[in-house]
XYZ file of C-alpha atoms in Angstrom:
419
model
C 3.322 -34.776 44.038
C 3.098 -33.823 47.725
C 0.156 -31.773 48.974
C 2.032 -28.458 49.449
C 3.520 -28.632 45.957
C 0.106 -29.458 44.521
C -1.487 -26.572 46.402
C 1.165 -24.135 45.174
C 0.620 -25.280 41.578
C -3.155 -24.975 41.973
C -2.885 -21.430 43.320
C -0.603 -20.392 40.477
C -2.977 -21.969 37.965
C -6.012 -20.312 39.525
C -4.330 -16.919 39.452
C -3.334 -17.426 35.841
C -6.822 -18.482 34.817
C -8.448 -15.633 36.669
C -5.705 -13.121 35.799
C -5.329 -12.207 39.492
C -4.213 -8.659 38.786
C -4.813 -6.241 35.937
C -7.777 -7.928 34.296
C -7.812 -10.551 31.527
C -4.602 -11.256 29.604
C -3.964 -9.318 26.401
C -1.461 -9.487 23.561
C 0.724 -6.850 25.223
C 0.201 -8.217 28.764
C -0.022 -12.006 28.464
C 1.008 -12.540 32.064
C 3.668 -14.787 33.539
C 1.629 -17.973 33.381
C -0.566 -19.672 30.786
C -4.256 -18.984 31.351
C -5.136 -22.527 30.217
C -2.439 -24.728 31.758
C -0.991 -22.563 34.505
C 2.510 -23.342 33.221
C 5.071 -20.587 33.474
C 6.316 -18.846 30.341
C 9.957 -18.040 29.526
C 11.536 -20.733 31.652
C 14.133 -23.232 30.500
C 11.410 -25.699 29.553
C 8.514 -23.301 29.105
C 7.303 -21.595 25.954
C 8.926 -18.306 25.101
C 6.512 -15.364 25.032
C 8.301 -12.281 23.755
C 7.604 -8.759 24.958
C 5.202 -7.046 22.568
C 4.093 -3.420 22.624
C 2.036 -3.453 19.430
C 2.933 -3.179 15.774
C 5.984 -0.925 15.256
C 5.413 2.331 13.445
C 6.049 2.024 9.725
C 7.642 5.075 8.055
C 5.283 7.023 5.818
C 2.150 5.051 6.700
C -1.307 6.327 7.640
C -3.817 4.184 9.538
C -6.980 3.492 7.524
C -9.898 2.445 9.716
C -11.855 -0.255 7.915
C -15.563 -0.885 7.718
C -18.515 -1.400 5.396
C -18.778 0.534 2.165
C -20.171 0.426 -1.349
C -17.488 0.040 -3.991
C -17.946 0.566 -7.704
C -18.715 3.374 -10.081
C -20.458 6.460 -8.728
C -20.736 7.945 -12.228
C -22.223 7.006 -15.580
C -20.238 4.184 -17.189
C -19.121 6.256 -20.167
C -16.693 3.571 -21.358
C -19.512 0.976 -21.424
C -17.260 -1.679 -19.875
C -19.668 -2.590 -17.034
C -16.692 -3.789 -14.985
C -17.303 -1.740 -11.851
C -20.809 -2.606 -10.710
C -21.701 -1.321 -7.241
C -21.557 -3.827 -4.389
C -21.396 -3.700 -0.594
C -18.223 -5.036 1.037
C -16.282 -4.806 4.274
C -12.603 -3.863 4.348
C -10.399 -4.643 7.356
C -8.320 -1.802 8.798
C -4.899 -1.398 7.215
C -2.081 1.080 6.637
C -1.268 3.005 3.464
C 1.450 5.416 2.382
C 0.328 8.994 2.860
C 1.781 9.913 -0.537
C 2.998 8.293 -3.727
C 6.488 6.781 -3.822
C 8.713 9.578 -5.108
C 11.843 9.769 -7.246
C 14.074 10.226 -4.176
C 12.668 7.042 -2.665
C 13.381 5.112 -5.837
C 16.900 6.528 -6.043
C 17.452 5.309 -2.470
C 16.280 1.876 -3.595
C 18.705 1.960 -6.540
C 21.525 3.013 -4.220
C 21.082 -0.061 -2.019
C 20.339 -2.341 -4.971
C 23.696 -1.439 -6.494
C 25.410 -1.782 -3.117
C 23.828 -5.022 -1.935
C 22.650 -6.861 -5.053
C 23.913 -8.088 -8.391
C 24.369 -5.790 -11.349
C 21.659 -7.742 -13.113
C 19.131 -6.943 -10.377
C 20.190 -3.292 -10.296
C 19.574 -3.034 -14.037
C 16.152 -4.654 -13.617
C 15.231 -2.034 -11.006
C 15.900 0.956 -13.251
C 12.716 2.783 -14.282
C 12.023 3.134 -17.965
C 12.736 6.842 -18.428
C 11.921 6.586 -22.134
C 8.223 6.578 -21.192
C 8.505 10.359 -21.499
C 9.693 10.192 -25.109
C 7.043 10.992 -27.715
C 7.663 11.053 -31.428
C 5.568 14.166 -31.980
C 6.264 15.948 -28.694
C 9.415 17.542 -27.259
C 9.500 15.771 -23.893
C 13.133 14.775 -24.353
C 14.422 16.688 -21.283
C 12.228 14.583 -18.974
C 13.922 11.416 -20.253
C 17.242 12.591 -18.779
C 16.159 14.818 -15.903
C 12.859 13.666 -14.404
C 14.194 10.814 -12.253
C 17.539 12.234 -11.106
C 17.420 16.040 -11.128
C 17.083 17.359 -7.522
C 14.121 19.570 -8.403
C 12.059 16.466 -9.141
C 12.998 14.634 -5.920
C 9.510 14.632 -4.457
C 7.629 14.085 -7.687
C 6.116 10.594 -8.076
C 8.338 7.967 -9.648
C 6.998 6.795 -13.018
C 8.178 4.366 -15.654
C 7.855 1.605 -13.054
C 6.099 -1.651 -13.897
C 3.870 -3.626 -11.545
C 6.649 -6.196 -11.194
C 9.200 -3.526 -10.259
C 6.794 -2.008 -7.736
C 6.451 -5.410 -6.049
C 10.223 -5.783 -5.868
C 10.423 -2.359 -4.217
C 7.884 -3.444 -1.575
C 9.994 -6.514 -0.780
C 13.159 -4.435 -0.456
C 11.435 -1.797 1.671
C 10.139 -4.445 4.076
C 13.623 -5.878 4.582
C 15.282 -2.478 4.925
C 12.786 -1.076 7.434
C 12.913 -4.247 9.534
C 16.696 -4.202 9.427
C 16.586 -0.711 10.900
C 14.055 -1.723 13.560
C 16.150 -4.751 14.501
C 19.215 -2.555 14.966
C 17.557 -0.010 17.236
C 17.953 -0.178 20.988
C 15.127 0.124 23.463
C 15.911 3.740 24.271
C 17.601 6.736 22.753
C 17.711 5.445 19.199
C 20.741 3.265 19.917
C 22.009 1.371 16.915
C 23.337 -1.500 18.999
C 22.350 -4.849 17.511
C 19.613 -6.627 19.443
C 19.597 -9.968 17.591
C 16.985 -8.749 15.133
C 16.396 -9.421 11.474
C 20.046 -9.275 10.495
C 21.594 -9.673 13.943
C 23.463 -12.665 15.329
C 21.867 -15.348 17.414
C 22.566 -15.416 21.138
C 23.210 -18.604 23.081
C 20.191 -19.874 24.968
C 18.001 -17.251 23.331
C 14.397 -18.423 23.169
C 12.798 -21.781 23.438
C 12.436 -24.139 20.519
C 9.442 -23.324 18.315
C 9.592 -19.574 18.814
C 13.307 -18.968 18.587
C 14.951 -16.886 15.947
C 16.133 -19.380 13.350
C 19.811 -19.572 12.449
C 20.110 -19.273 8.660
C 23.491 -21.007 8.668
C 25.552 -17.921 7.849
C 25.611 -16.511 11.371
C 22.560 -14.356 10.736
C 19.081 -14.693 12.110
C 15.718 -14.886 10.427
C 13.403 -13.326 12.957
C 10.415 -15.314 14.164
C 6.933 -13.869 13.639
C 6.166 -14.696 17.286
C 8.635 -12.055 18.436
C 6.424 -9.298 17.039
C 9.249 -6.771 16.751
C 9.220 -6.509 12.972
C 6.719 -4.945 10.619
C 4.438 -6.985 8.370
C 5.245 -6.815 4.676
C 4.946 -3.624 2.710
C 2.939 -4.471 -0.407
C 0.718 -2.974 -3.063
C -2.815 -2.317 -1.800
C -5.623 -4.465 -3.107
C -8.018 -2.739 -5.459
C -10.715 -2.756 -2.775
C -8.360 -1.251 -0.177
C -7.214 1.432 -2.590
C -10.754 2.396 -3.585
C -11.950 2.383 0.029
C -9.065 4.628 1.107
C -9.688 6.993 -1.809
C -13.375 7.360 -0.923
C -12.432 8.384 2.636
C -16.076 8.351 3.661
C -14.986 8.537 7.294
C -15.183 12.275 6.761
C -18.901 12.084 6.028
C -19.949 10.019 9.044
C -21.519 11.386 12.201
C -20.678 9.773 15.532
C -23.018 6.893 16.337
C -24.610 6.847 12.887
C -24.490 3.324 11.409
C -25.858 4.436 8.048
C -23.725 5.585 5.154
C -25.896 8.444 4.017
C -23.363 10.138 1.754
C -21.435 9.042 -1.289
C -18.581 10.729 -3.084
C -17.819 10.908 -6.773
C -14.258 12.003 -5.972
C -12.136 11.731 -2.805
C -13.772 14.984 -1.633
C -17.330 16.258 -1.186
C -19.450 17.569 -4.016
C -19.542 17.112 -7.772
C -16.951 19.774 -8.556
C -13.189 19.493 -8.998
C -12.459 22.940 -7.538
C -12.157 23.912 -3.880
C -15.423 25.620 -2.844
C -14.162 26.946 0.508
C -11.812 29.435 2.151
C -8.690 31.048 0.776
C -8.225 28.241 -1.722
C -11.662 28.750 -3.235
C -11.645 28.068 -6.961
C -8.355 26.176 -7.037
C -8.285 22.671 -8.435
C -8.243 19.766 -5.977
C -6.215 17.405 -8.162
C -3.706 17.332 -11.001
C -5.539 16.221 -14.147
C -6.143 17.195 -17.755
C -8.867 19.795 -17.859
C -9.689 19.349 -21.522
C -8.158 18.740 -24.918
C -4.740 20.372 -24.920
C -5.265 21.951 -21.467
C -2.879 20.461 -18.918
C -2.307 23.481 -16.669
C -4.336 26.516 -17.665
C -3.350 29.964 -18.915
C -0.182 31.758 -17.770
C -1.042 34.280 -15.074
C -4.107 32.263 -14.111
C -3.055 28.630 -14.084
C -5.708 26.122 -12.980
C -3.601 23.375 -11.400
C -0.268 24.660 -12.701
C 1.098 21.171 -13.377
C 1.931 20.424 -16.993
C 3.066 16.934 -16.015
C 3.277 15.388 -12.541
C 3.399 17.493 -9.366
C 4.865 17.483 -5.841
C 3.525 14.427 -4.009
C 2.173 16.611 -1.174
C 0.483 19.110 -3.470
C -3.303 19.519 -3.227
C -5.276 18.930 -0.017
C -5.218 15.420 1.508
C -8.440 13.450 1.835
C -10.112 12.719 5.169
C -7.706 9.873 5.932
C -4.755 12.203 5.376
C -3.771 10.661 2.024
C -2.422 12.898 -0.724
C -3.225 12.622 -4.432
C -5.649 9.727 -4.291
C -7.051 11.364 -7.414
C -4.842 12.661 -10.181
C -1.082 13.240 -10.384
C -0.348 9.616 -11.320
C -2.460 6.493 -11.586
C -1.420 3.832 -9.097
C -0.828 0.100 -9.411
C -2.846 -2.223 -7.146
C -2.356 -5.937 -6.448
C -5.315 -7.345 -8.344
C -5.252 -9.123 -11.648
C -7.854 -7.594 -13.960
C -11.122 -9.300 -14.802
C -14.338 -7.570 -15.919
C -16.381 -9.733 -13.539
C -14.260 -9.206 -10.439
C -17.047 -7.391 -8.644
C -19.417 -10.325 -9.186
C -16.926 -13.045 -8.273
C -14.884 -11.844 -5.305
C -15.982 -12.249 -1.701
C -17.586 -9.434 0.256
C -14.955 -9.413 3.038
C -11.573 -8.053 1.911
C -12.314 -8.734 -1.785
C -9.291 -9.510 -3.954
C -8.826 -10.977 -7.420
C -5.811 -13.289 -7.673
C -4.511 -15.515 -10.458
C -5.976 -18.918 -11.190
C -9.494 -18.640 -9.753
C -12.638 -18.429 -11.898
C -12.922 -16.584 -15.206
C -9.847 -18.268 -16.759
C -7.658 -16.466 -19.262
C -8.586 -19.046 -21.913
C -11.984 -17.370 -22.204
C -10.332 -14.259 -23.624
C -9.146 -14.377 -27.241
C -5.820 -12.628 -26.880
C -4.137 -14.652 -29.604
C -6.865 -13.631 -32.029
C -6.462 -9.980 -30.985
C -10.040 -9.821 -29.712
C -8.936 -9.173 -26.109
C -6.026 -7.795 -24.102
C -6.846 -9.820 -20.999
C -4.671 -12.631 -19.637
C -3.139 -13.613 -16.279
C -0.482 -10.914 -16.510
C -2.579 -7.750 -16.641
C -2.994 -5.720 -13.455
C -5.414 -3.031 -12.351
C -4.423 0.606 -11.935
C -6.607 3.372 -10.525
C -6.892 7.032 -9.636
C -6.418 9.106 -12.774
C -3.319 11.105 -13.655
C -1.965 14.378 -15.016
C -2.740 13.008 -18.472
C -6.360 11.962 -17.761
C -9.643 13.835 -17.798
C -11.726 14.189 -14.631
C -13.787 11.033 -15.257
C -10.844 8.861 -14.186
C -10.458 10.707 -10.858
C -13.453 8.821 -9.457
C -12.225 5.976 -7.179
C -14.605 3.454 -8.752
C -13.108 3.666 -12.233
C -10.598 1.008 -13.201
C -8.223 0.203 -16.027
C -5.547 -2.400 -16.652
C -2.153 -2.878 -18.228
C 0.440 -5.647 -18.575
C 2.366 -6.167 -15.338
C 5.739 -5.732 -17.064
C 4.760 -2.455 -18.776
C 5.194 1.122 -17.610
C 4.069 4.615 -18.584
C 4.713 8.208 -17.549
C 1.276 8.309 -15.935
C 1.435 5.336 -13.523
C 3.185 5.217 -10.143
C 2.290 3.487 -6.879
C 2.145 3.603 -3.097
C 2.521 0.836 -0.520
C 0.121 -0.658 2.005
C 0.386 -2.971 5.026
C -1.995 -5.083 7.094
C -2.976 -3.978 10.577
C -1.733 -7.123 12.306
C -3.431 -8.350 15.467
C -6.100 -5.675 15.783
C -9.495 -4.737 14.352
C -8.982 -1.070 15.146
C-alpha cells in the first residue's frame, strides 16, 4: 500500500471512528463507514446497511412506556387461591392495541382466510358462536347475530380460543407487513418495493443481509432491513397487568417513588365516575350484582346487558379502552399458582416446560384442572362482578376452549429502543 493510499484510508477511518459530522453514529444515522474498521458500507464488497427511520407505525397500537411496578393483588384474596402475591418487577416498553379485537376485525380475518388459505383452516378460524347458547336462557339470537350483524361490528369478538387468538396474531403480522412492503416512500404509492411479498431485485443487498429468495419468486424480508413490524402477539400476563394499572397517570415528574396504587385501572376505590358531566356513571361494563347486568330502564347503570362497544367507557391513562370489564382477555402465559414466585423480575413470563411440572397436578384424578394447556385470562367481563376488574386478579382456562366472556387484544415489542 503506497503512502497516499494509506493516508487516505487512515483519514477515512479516523473520521468514521470520530463520527466527523453530526455526532456519534445511531441506528437511524449509522454513517457511511464502519466506526470500528473504517470500511465503507453498501459497496459491492461491503456490508449492506439498510436505511432505517425507526419502527414503522403499527395500526391500532398504543405505546406503553415500561418501568418498575408492583404486580399482584391489590384486594383481599376472596377466592383464597394465593396465586397473585405482590412482587416488584420491571417491564420493558411495548405496544398494545388500544381496544379489544372486534367482530369486524375477525370477519376481515375470515375473509382473507377463505381467500388465501385452505377450507380446513378457514373452518378452524370460525369462532364458536354457540358460546351464547344457554339451556335455561333465551340467548339464541346472539348465536346467529352477534358475530355478523352490522350493529355488532365494533363489539369485542368472543367465542375465540387462545389457540385461535394466536393464529390471528400470526395472520395480522403477515398482512400488516405485506401492506408496509407494498407502500412507496411517498404519497401512499402501492408500487412494490421488494418487501415481504415482493420480488427480489438483481444485485440487491450483500450476502448475509439480503432478502432471501424463497424459491417461488417471492422474498422473505431480512430483519436487518428494519422495514417490517415485529410480530403481533398476545401480551404477557405481566405486560397486560402493567398496562391495565396505568400508574403513569399517578406519577409526578422527577419522582422516582411509586406512591400510589390502584385497585382498578382508574383512581379510587369506586367503580363510578366521580367527576364532571359523567359523574355517577359506571367506568366499566360488569355485573353489578345477582341478576343485575345493566340497571333499571330509565336509569341504566352501564346499560350493557352483554358486551359493549369497544370504545365505550373512558380509556385509562395509557389511552387503552376496557382494560377492566366488557370481556376478559387472553394473555400468553401458561397458568401456574406459583408463577409470581418462580418467574424472573425483568419481563416476567411463564412458559411451558420450566419448573412446577404438570405431573404435580392430579388432573387424571380430578383433583386439579391444571396442565400444560391452560392459559391465563384477565380483566373481568360483562358477566363478572367488580372483584375481577382489578388487574391483579387472574383465572385460567384450557387453550382450546372459548366462552362468551373472553376476547383478546394484541401486543408488540418496542424493538431497538428503551423509550
